[in-house]
Amino acid sequence: MNDVFKKALPVLQKLTAAGFEAYFVGGSVRDYLLNRTISDVDIATSAFPEEVKMIFPATYDTGIAHGTVTVRENKENYEVTTFRTEGAYEDYRRPSEVTFIRSLEEDLLRRDFTMNAIAMDENFELHDPFSGQISIQKKEIKAVGKAFERFHEDALRMMRAVRFLSQLDFYLEEETATALQKHIDLLKHTSVERITVEWVKMIKGPALKRAMELLLKVEMESFLPGLKGEKVALEQFASWDWENRTTEVAIWLGLAIAVKPSNITTFLKAWKLPNKTVQLVNKTYSYALTNKQDWSKEELYHAGITAFSLVDEINSIRFGESQLELLHKAYQALPIHSKKELAITGADILNWSGKQAGPWMKETLDKIEQAVILKEINNEKNAIKRWLGYHEE
Ligand code: ATP
Ligand code: MG
């Protein structure tokens, strides 16, 4: 049995020893059956959150309202979620309330796709009431129950379907595909944060091109921030060589390059991205847009490692060529890497000139900085003093 499950086994055993049911569920069981690397192991149990907390000494209330308690075991964190049903759905979003239950099968019933509704117990026996294993064999993404009802309950599932298609290189089962086509406009009710998570996973998937074809066929892009009417840009974007190792910020830089929005910040903020990402894309956008191959010393200096590495990453995704090693060498060879490394300070200049501080000071420092970067002067106090026209001591 897979080591990840073996390591997590004591969590199941402790729950069952206390008289509850407990299973591995969701993505980890699916990925195990697919022979894929298992990321996080989710556990479902008949124990209610308070009961889970009594069994394990170290727990965190991560999503207690939804029945999820994080359990620390064997130096790992595990999300343990109480079996639940989801009550009425409001506005096609998440359910307004969850009800904890004691039945595994009912818990599996609320899950999105048959392949994600398989449970595995402590003896590694599978509980698969919706024939998820057959779906996995057929490489099909099939809603649990009636697809259109499931998409009405939570429209994000439509986006998840396309993301799984990309990630697993699967195909949509017929009824699920029809429901997706018919009800795509429900996606307008879904929160951007949840859409963004699925989008990133979709881009990293090996079957992105096929996923994008489907996405565009059902016009899902109309409900994604800033992408309405961007079919051509998205086709171009999907033709690039995205891979699993792609950094997230490269995805956003790439999207900006493909779409060329009139305002990058507004475009990125609509996806609710962290400020750091927005800033870095802003900083690198114009460099990346010119398909930059040759960097001047000044450009390397002002961009800095993070930015030129990102531009190189997007270039290699777009054109299959990286020159990161050369860029690093050229960067390392710069005489300084920030103003702080200059051999003089503002105080020296005040001292030499006898003048009052003022805006001229920054201009002078900028001039010196540039001359040092371009190796017009050595980064030495006396050399700089001479270059400024003051007498050496
Ligand atoms: P990944 O490998 O990307 O983590 P995953 O299947 O584990 O894929 P998660 O988003 O981590 O996906 O969700 C864990 C499980 O919770 C899913 O396998 C599925 O059973 C259930 N699930 C998640 N989101 C939904 C949803 N919107 N509707 C119904 N069930 C869901
Ligand atoms: Mg998961």
Short mmCIF file of C-alpha atoms and ligand atoms in Angstrom, two decimals:
data_model
loop_
_atom_site.label_atom_id
_atom_site.label_comp_id
_atom_site.label_asym_id
_atom_site.label_seq_id
_atom_site.Cartn_x
_atom_site.Cartn_y
_atom_site.Cartn_z
CA MET A 1 0.00 0.00 0.00
CA ASN A 2 1.01 3.52 -0.73
CA ASP A 3 3.22 5.13 1.93
CA VAL A 4 1.09 8.25 2.18
CA PHE A 5 -1.91 6.15 3.20
CA LYS A 6 0.16 3.96 5.51
CA LYS A 7 1.41 7.02 7.31
CA ALA A 8 -2.12 8.35 7.70
CA LEU A 9 -3.56 4.99 8.76
CA PRO A 10 -3.35 5.66 12.54
CA VAL A 11 -5.86 8.48 12.08
CA LEU A 12 -8.43 6.04 10.69
CA GLN A 13 -7.54 3.42 13.29
CA LYS A 14 -7.96 5.79 16.22
CA LEU A 15 -11.35 6.87 14.93
CA THR A 16 -12.58 3.31 14.40
CA ALA A 17 -11.17 2.19 17.76
CA ALA A 18 -13.37 4.86 19.30
CA GLY A 19 -16.38 3.29 17.58
CA PHE A 20 -16.70 5.59 14.57
CA GLU A 21 -16.39 4.97 10.86
CA ALA A 22 -13.50 6.57 9.04
CA TYR A 23 -12.30 6.49 5.43
CA PHE A 24 -9.86 8.02 3.02
CA VAL A 25 -11.92 9.89 0.42
CA GLY A 26 -11.83 12.20 -2.53
CA GLY A 27 -8.81 13.13 -4.60
CA SER A 28 -6.31 10.90 -2.79
CA VAL A 29 -8.26 7.69 -3.42
CA ARG A 30 -8.88 8.72 -7.04
CA ASP A 31 -5.21 9.53 -7.61
CA TYR A 32 -4.13 6.30 -5.95
CA LEU A 33 -6.37 4.31 -8.32
CA LEU A 34 -4.90 6.28 -11.20
CA ASN A 35 -1.35 5.62 -10.03
CA ARG A 36 -0.79 9.34 -9.71
CA THR A 37 1.17 11.05 -6.99
CA ILE A 38 -1.11 11.61 -4.04
CA SER A 39 -1.15 15.15 -2.74
CA ASP A 40 -3.23 15.57 0.37
CA VAL A 41 -5.11 12.77 2.07
CA ASP A 42 -8.64 13.72 3.05
CA ILE A 43 -10.42 11.71 5.70
CA ALA A 44 -14.16 11.41 6.21
CA THR A 45 -15.67 10.13 9.44
CA SER A 46 -18.96 9.52 11.18
CA ALA A 47 -17.53 11.25 14.28
CA PHE A 48 -18.81 14.78 14.81
CA PRO A 49 -16.19 17.52 15.05
CA GLU A 50 -16.35 17.66 18.86
CA GLU A 51 -15.87 13.90 18.97
CA VAL A 52 -12.87 14.09 16.64
CA LYS A 53 -11.34 16.69 18.91
CA MET A 54 -11.74 14.43 21.92
CA ILE A 55 -9.86 11.60 20.23
CA PHE A 56 -6.81 13.55 19.05
CA PRO A 57 -4.71 15.69 21.35
CA ALA A 58 -3.57 18.12 18.65
CA THR A 59 -6.30 19.58 16.43
CA TYR A 60 -7.10 22.85 14.72
CA ASP A 61 -10.55 24.19 13.91
CA THR A 62 -9.83 24.86 10.25
CA GLY A 63 -13.29 24.60 8.79
CA ILE A 64 -15.30 23.61 11.77
CA ALA A 65 -18.52 25.10 10.38
CA HIS A 66 -18.26 22.67 7.48
CA GLY A 67 -17.24 19.85 9.78
CA THR A 68 -13.51 19.91 9.07
CA VAL A 69 -11.00 19.53 11.87
CA THR A 70 -7.28 19.40 11.12
CA VAL A 71 -5.64 16.59 13.04
CA ARG A 72 -1.91 16.52 13.70
CA GLU A 73 -0.60 12.96 13.59
CA ASN A 74 2.84 11.58 12.79
CA LYS A 75 4.13 15.13 12.16
CA GLU A 76 1.56 15.61 9.41
CA ASN A 77 -1.71 17.50 9.23
CA TYR A 78 -4.82 15.69 8.09
CA GLU A 79 -8.18 17.19 7.31
CA VAL A 80 -10.83 15.10 8.99
CA THR A 81 -14.34 15.97 7.86
CA THR A 82 -17.55 14.71 9.37
CA PHE A 83 -19.95 12.97 6.98
CA ARG A 84 -22.40 15.60 5.95
CA THR A 85 -25.17 16.49 3.59
CA GLU A 86 -25.56 19.94 2.23
CA GLY A 87 -28.87 21.57 2.94
CA ALA A 88 -30.56 24.05 0.66
CA TYR A 89 -28.32 25.73 -1.87
CA GLU A 90 -28.68 29.45 -2.06
CA ASP A 91 -27.94 31.29 -5.29
CA TYR A 92 -26.19 28.34 -6.88
CA ARG A 93 -23.28 28.80 -4.52
CA ARG A 94 -22.22 26.73 -1.61
CA PRO A 95 -24.94 25.34 0.61
CA SER A 96 -26.34 27.67 3.20
CA GLU A 97 -26.00 25.01 5.85
CA VAL A 98 -24.47 21.60 6.30
CA THR A 99 -25.95 18.79 8.31
CA PHE A 100 -23.72 16.25 9.95
CA ILE A 101 -24.77 12.67 9.40
CA ARG A 102 -23.57 9.19 10.27
CA SER A 103 -23.83 7.59 6.83
CA LEU A 104 -20.91 7.27 4.44
CA GLU A 105 -23.10 6.71 1.44
CA GLU A 106 -24.98 9.94 1.96
CA ASP A 107 -21.71 11.77 2.29
CA LEU A 108 -20.47 10.32 -0.98
CA LEU A 109 -23.74 11.32 -2.61
CA ARG A 110 -23.00 15.03 -2.15
CA ARG A 111 -19.64 14.80 -3.88
CA ASP A 112 -19.17 16.19 -7.37
CA PHE A 113 -18.03 13.35 -9.63
CA THR A 114 -18.15 9.58 -9.34
CA MET A 115 -14.35 9.35 -9.45
CA ASN A 116 -14.24 11.63 -6.38
CA ALA A 117 -16.90 9.68 -4.49
CA ILE A 118 -14.90 6.57 -3.61
CA ALA A 119 -13.97 5.80 0.00
CA MET A 120 -11.22 3.48 1.24
CA ASP A 121 -11.29 1.99 4.72
CA GLU A 122 -8.48 1.01 7.09
CA ASN A 123 -8.17 -2.40 5.42
CA PHE A 124 -7.77 -0.62 2.10
CA GLU A 125 -11.15 -1.90 0.93
CA LEU A 126 -12.99 0.37 -1.43
CA HIS A 127 -16.55 1.61 -0.94
CA ASP A 128 -17.78 2.76 -4.28
CA PRO A 129 -21.58 3.05 -4.46
CA PHE A 130 -21.54 5.19 -7.63
CA SER A 131 -19.12 3.05 -9.65
CA GLY A 132 -16.35 5.59 -9.57
CA GLN A 133 -13.82 2.89 -10.40
CA ILE A 134 -15.57 2.18 -13.67
CA SER A 135 -15.51 5.90 -14.45
CA ILE A 136 -11.81 5.95 -13.74
CA GLN A 137 -11.25 3.01 -16.06
CA LYS A 138 -13.27 4.75 -18.74
CA LYS A 139 -11.49 8.04 -18.04
CA GLU A 140 -14.84 9.71 -17.65
CA ILE A 141 -15.90 12.67 -15.58
CA LYS A 142 -19.41 11.87 -14.53
CA ALA A 143 -21.55 13.78 -12.06
CA VAL A 144 -22.89 11.87 -9.08
CA GLY A 145 -26.62 11.75 -9.77
CA LYS A 146 -28.26 14.14 -12.24
CA ALA A 147 -25.63 16.42 -13.69
CA PHE A 148 -27.87 19.42 -14.22
CA GLU A 149 -29.13 19.24 -10.63
CA ARG A 150 -25.60 19.03 -9.32
CA PHE A 151 -24.53 22.04 -11.41
CA HIS A 152 -27.53 23.98 -10.16
CA GLU A 153 -26.55 23.25 -6.58
CA ASP A 154 -23.02 24.48 -7.11
CA ALA A 155 -22.02 25.92 -10.45
CA LEU A 156 -18.31 25.69 -9.66
CA ARG A 157 -18.59 21.99 -10.42
CA MET A 158 -18.75 22.90 -14.12
CA MET A 159 -15.41 24.57 -13.88
CA ARG A 160 -14.07 21.66 -11.84
CA ALA A 161 -15.17 19.32 -14.64
CA VAL A 162 -13.05 21.22 -17.15
CA ARG A 163 -10.15 21.41 -14.70
CA PHE A 164 -10.22 17.63 -14.12
CA LEU A 165 -10.37 17.06 -17.87
CA SER A 166 -7.12 18.99 -18.16
CA GLN A 167 -5.47 17.56 -15.04
CA LEU A 168 -6.34 13.90 -15.60
CA ASP A 169 -6.68 13.87 -19.40
CA PHE A 170 -10.22 12.54 -18.97
CA TYR A 171 -13.42 13.01 -20.98
CA LEU A 172 -16.84 14.27 -20.02
CA GLU A 173 -19.55 11.66 -19.79
CA GLU A 174 -22.42 12.49 -22.11
CA GLU A 175 -25.08 13.68 -19.67
CA THR A 176 -22.50 15.68 -17.75
CA ALA A 177 -21.32 17.30 -21.00
CA THR A 178 -24.87 18.19 -22.03
CA ALA A 179 -25.59 19.76 -18.65
CA LEU A 180 -22.38 21.75 -18.86
CA GLN A 181 -23.30 23.11 -22.27
CA LYS A 182 -26.84 24.00 -21.21
CA HIS A 183 -26.22 25.53 -17.82
CA ILE A 184 -22.92 27.29 -18.21
CA ASP A 185 -24.43 30.69 -17.38
CA LEU A 186 -24.98 29.52 -13.79
CA LEU A 187 -21.29 30.10 -13.36
CA LYS A 188 -21.97 33.80 -12.96
CA HIS A 189 -23.08 33.06 -9.40
CA THR A 190 -19.77 31.52 -8.37
CA SER A 191 -17.26 33.42 -6.29
CA VAL A 192 -14.08 34.50 -8.03
CA GLU A 193 -11.79 33.01 -5.37
CA ARG A 194 -13.08 29.52 -6.05
CA ILE A 195 -12.87 30.03 -9.83
CA THR A 196 -9.26 31.16 -9.55
CA VAL A 197 -8.23 27.98 -7.71
CA GLU A 198 -9.70 25.77 -10.44
CA TRP A 199 -8.27 27.95 -13.22
CA VAL A 200 -4.70 27.52 -11.97
CA LYS A 201 -5.11 23.76 -11.66
CA MET A 202 -6.55 23.65 -15.16
CA ILE A 203 -3.62 25.54 -16.70
CA LYS A 204 -1.12 23.15 -15.13
CA GLY A 205 -2.89 20.09 -16.50
CA PRO A 206 -1.39 18.02 -19.32
CA ALA A 207 -4.58 18.18 -21.39
CA LEU A 208 -4.92 21.96 -21.26
CA LYS A 209 -5.42 22.35 -24.99
CA ARG A 210 -8.40 20.03 -24.98
CA ALA A 211 -9.78 21.61 -21.82
CA MET A 212 -9.51 25.05 -23.41
CA GLU A 213 -11.31 23.84 -26.54
CA LEU A 214 -14.18 22.66 -24.39
CA LEU A 215 -14.13 25.80 -22.27
CA LEU A 216 -14.40 27.95 -25.40
CA LYS A 217 -17.00 25.70 -26.99
CA VAL A 218 -19.35 26.17 -24.05
CA GLU A 219 -18.32 29.83 -23.75
CA MET A 220 -17.20 29.45 -20.17
CA GLU A 221 -14.77 32.33 -20.73
CA SER A 222 -17.72 34.74 -20.65
CA PHE A 223 -17.96 34.10 -16.91
CA LEU A 224 -14.28 34.37 -16.13
CA PRO A 225 -12.89 37.75 -15.04
CA GLY A 226 -11.82 39.88 -18.01
CA LEU A 227 -11.97 37.00 -20.49
CA LYS A 228 -15.29 37.60 -22.21
CA GLY A 229 -14.64 37.90 -25.95
CA GLU A 230 -11.03 36.74 -25.57
CA LYS A 231 -11.37 33.49 -27.52
CA VAL A 232 -8.39 34.13 -29.80
CA ALA A 233 -6.17 35.23 -26.92
CA LEU A 234 -7.10 32.11 -24.95
CA GLU A 235 -6.37 29.82 -27.90
CA GLN A 236 -2.95 31.38 -28.16
CA PHE A 237 -2.42 31.13 -24.41
CA ALA A 238 -3.36 27.43 -24.40
CA SER A 239 -0.97 26.70 -27.26
CA TRP A 240 2.02 27.58 -25.07
CA ASP A 241 3.95 24.95 -23.23
CA TRP A 242 2.45 25.15 -19.73
CA GLU A 243 3.54 22.48 -17.37
CA ASN A 244 3.00 21.30 -13.89
CA ARG A 245 6.13 23.03 -12.64
CA THR A 246 4.93 26.40 -13.93
CA THR A 247 4.87 29.00 -11.17
CA GLU A 248 1.51 30.60 -10.54
CA VAL A 249 2.72 34.08 -11.24
CA ALA A 250 3.92 32.94 -14.69
CA ILE A 251 0.35 31.87 -15.43
CA TRP A 252 -0.91 35.37 -14.67
CA LEU A 253 1.88 37.05 -16.59
CA GLY A 254 1.14 34.77 -19.54
CA LEU A 255 -2.56 35.51 -19.38
CA ALA A 256 -1.86 39.24 -19.33
CA ILE A 257 0.44 38.90 -22.34
CA ALA A 258 -2.18 36.94 -24.27
CA VAL A 259 -5.09 39.22 -23.41
CA LYS A 260 -3.25 42.55 -23.30
CA PRO A 261 -5.84 44.22 -21.06
CA SER A 262 -5.99 48.00 -21.06
CA ASN A 263 -5.27 48.00 -17.35
CA ILE A 264 -3.20 45.12 -16.00
CA THR A 265 -3.87 45.89 -12.36
CA THR A 266 -7.64 46.00 -12.83
CA PHE A 267 -7.51 42.79 -14.86
CA LEU A 268 -5.51 40.89 -12.25
CA LYS A 269 -7.40 42.28 -9.28
CA ALA A 270 -10.61 40.99 -10.81
CA TRP A 271 -9.19 37.50 -10.20
CA LYS A 272 -8.64 38.49 -6.55
CA LEU A 273 -4.92 37.82 -6.75
CA PRO A 274 -2.54 38.78 -3.95
CA ASN A 275 -0.90 42.21 -4.30
CA LYS A 276 2.50 40.61 -4.60
CA THR A 277 1.43 38.79 -7.75
CA VAL A 278 -0.15 41.90 -9.21
CA GLN A 279 3.01 43.92 -8.57
CA LEU A 280 5.34 41.34 -10.04
CA VAL A 281 3.27 40.95 -13.20
CA ASN A 282 3.16 44.73 -13.56
CA LYS A 283 6.90 44.93 -13.18
CA THR A 284 7.65 42.22 -15.73
CA TYR A 285 4.88 42.80 -18.25
CA SER A 286 6.67 45.25 -20.54
CA TYR A 287 9.89 43.23 -20.47
CA ALA A 288 7.98 40.07 -21.30
CA LEU A 289 5.91 41.74 -24.00
CA THR A 290 8.99 42.62 -26.04
CA ASN A 291 10.01 38.93 -26.10
CA LYS A 292 13.17 40.05 -24.50
CA GLN A 293 16.36 38.22 -25.40
CA ASP A 294 19.02 40.84 -24.78
CA TRP A 295 19.12 42.49 -21.42
CA SER A 296 21.24 45.58 -20.86
CA LYS A 297 23.14 45.87 -17.59
CA GLU A 298 20.76 48.57 -16.44
CA GLU A 299 17.69 46.49 -17.21
CA LEU A 300 19.04 43.49 -15.33
CA TYR A 301 19.93 45.68 -12.38
CA HIS A 302 16.57 47.41 -12.20
CA ALA A 303 14.53 44.26 -12.83
CA GLY A 304 16.35 42.10 -10.28
CA ILE A 305 16.54 38.32 -10.05
CA THR A 306 12.89 37.57 -9.34
CA ALA A 307 11.70 39.62 -12.29
CA PHE A 308 14.21 38.52 -14.91
CA SER A 309 13.76 34.89 -13.87
CA LEU A 310 10.02 35.23 -14.34
CA VAL A 311 10.45 36.82 -17.77
CA ASP A 312 12.78 33.99 -18.69
CA GLU A 313 10.23 31.46 -17.44
CA ILE A 314 7.44 32.91 -19.56
CA ASN A 315 9.79 33.08 -22.56
CA SER A 316 10.62 29.44 -22.20
CA ILE A 317 6.92 28.59 -21.88
CA ARG A 318 6.16 30.60 -25.02
CA PHE A 319 9.21 29.98 -27.17
CA GLY A 320 10.88 26.95 -25.61
CA GLU A 321 14.10 28.81 -24.91
CA SER A 322 15.66 29.66 -21.59
CA GLN A 323 18.77 31.71 -21.05
CA LEU A 324 18.53 31.86 -17.32
CA GLU A 325 22.12 30.77 -16.74
CA LEU A 326 23.49 33.57 -18.91
CA LEU A 327 21.25 36.10 -17.23
CA HIS A 328 22.37 35.00 -13.78
CA LYS A 329 26.01 35.31 -14.81
CA ALA A 330 25.47 38.77 -16.25
CA TYR A 331 23.62 39.78 -13.11
CA GLN A 332 26.31 38.44 -10.81
CA ALA A 333 28.89 40.37 -12.84
CA LEU A 334 27.20 43.70 -12.11
CA PRO A 335 29.39 45.88 -9.90
CA ILE A 336 26.49 46.55 -7.52
CA HIS A 337 23.01 45.10 -7.00
CA SER A 338 21.41 47.94 -5.10
CA LYS A 339 22.06 51.57 -4.23
CA LYS A 340 23.03 50.49 -0.76
CA GLU A 341 26.15 48.88 -2.19
CA LEU A 342 27.46 52.21 -3.52
CA ALA A 343 30.77 53.18 -1.90
CA ILE A 344 29.39 56.60 -1.02
CA THR A 345 26.28 57.96 0.66
CA GLY A 346 24.29 61.17 0.46
CA ALA A 347 26.17 62.42 3.50
CA ASP A 348 29.48 62.20 1.59
CA ILE A 349 28.09 64.32 -1.21
CA LEU A 350 26.74 66.96 1.20
CA ASN A 351 30.11 67.00 2.82
CA TRP A 352 32.03 67.50 -0.43
CA SER A 353 29.65 70.05 -1.92
CA GLY A 354 28.82 72.06 1.17
CA LYS A 355 25.31 72.43 -0.31
CA GLN A 356 21.91 71.96 1.32
CA ALA A 357 20.13 68.68 0.77
CA GLY A 358 17.40 68.78 -1.89
CA PRO A 359 16.00 66.94 -4.87
CA TRP A 360 19.38 67.33 -6.59
CA MET A 361 20.70 64.74 -4.17
CA LYS A 362 18.58 61.88 -5.50
CA GLU A 363 19.43 62.90 -9.06
CA THR A 364 23.12 62.84 -8.25
CA LEU A 365 22.87 59.44 -6.56
CA ASP A 366 20.91 58.07 -9.52
CA LYS A 367 23.60 59.37 -11.89
CA ILE A 368 26.33 57.74 -9.83
CA GLU A 369 24.38 54.50 -9.61
CA GLN A 370 24.00 54.38 -13.38
CA ALA A 371 27.65 55.19 -14.02
CA VAL A 372 28.72 52.46 -11.63
CA ILE A 373 26.40 49.88 -13.20
CA LEU A 374 27.70 50.76 -16.66
CA LYS A 375 31.26 50.58 -15.27
CA GLU A 376 31.93 54.19 -16.26
CA ILE A 377 33.36 54.64 -12.79
CA ASN A 378 34.63 52.19 -10.25
CA ASN A 379 32.59 51.83 -7.12
CA GLU A 380 35.24 53.55 -4.99
CA LYS A 381 34.89 56.64 -2.90
CA ASN A 382 37.72 58.60 -4.45
CA ALA A 383 36.85 57.63 -7.99
CA ILE A 384 33.30 58.81 -7.47
CA LYS A 385 34.45 62.04 -5.86
CA ARG A 386 36.72 62.76 -8.80
CA TRP A 387 33.98 61.89 -11.26
CA LEU A 388 31.68 64.39 -9.56
CA GLY A 389 34.34 67.04 -9.98
CA TYR A 390 35.39 67.43 -6.36
CA HIS A 391 39.04 67.44 -5.41
CA GLU A 392 40.48 64.35 -3.90
CA GLU A 393 41.87 64.61 -0.39
P1 ATP B 1 -7.00 17.77 -6.06
O1 ATP B 1 -6.18 16.61 -6.41
O2 ATP B 1 -6.83 18.88 -7.04
O3 ATP B 1 -6.90 18.23 -4.64
P2 ATP B 1 -9.58 16.85 -5.21
O4 ATP B 1 -10.54 15.92 -5.86
O5 ATP B 1 -8.95 16.41 -3.94
O6 ATP B 1 -8.51 17.26 -6.30
P3 ATP B 1 -10.54 19.06 -3.73
O7 ATP B 1 -10.99 20.40 -4.20
O8 ATP B 1 -9.35 18.96 -2.86
O9 ATP B 1 -10.36 18.19 -5.03
O10 ATP B 1 -11.81 18.39 -3.00
C1 ATP B 1 -11.73 17.19 -2.26
C2 ATP B 1 -13.00 16.36 -2.47
O11 ATP B 1 -14.13 17.07 -2.00
C3 ATP B 1 -13.30 16.04 -3.93
O12 ATP B 1 -12.63 14.89 -4.36
C4 ATP B 1 -14.81 15.85 -3.89
O13 ATP B 1 -15.15 14.58 -3.38
C5 ATP B 1 -15.25 16.87 -2.87
N1 ATP B 1 -15.56 18.20 -3.48
C6 ATP B 1 -14.74 19.26 -3.62
N2 ATP B 1 -15.37 20.30 -4.16
C7 ATP B 1 -16.64 19.92 -4.39
C8 ATP B 1 -17.81 20.55 -4.92
N3 ATP B 1 -17.76 21.80 -5.37
N4 ATP B 1 -18.94 19.83 -4.97
C9 ATP B 1 -18.98 18.55 -4.52
N5 ATP B 1 -17.93 17.91 -4.01
C10 ATP B 1 -16.77 18.56 -3.94
MG MG B 2 -7.61 17.63 -2.70
#
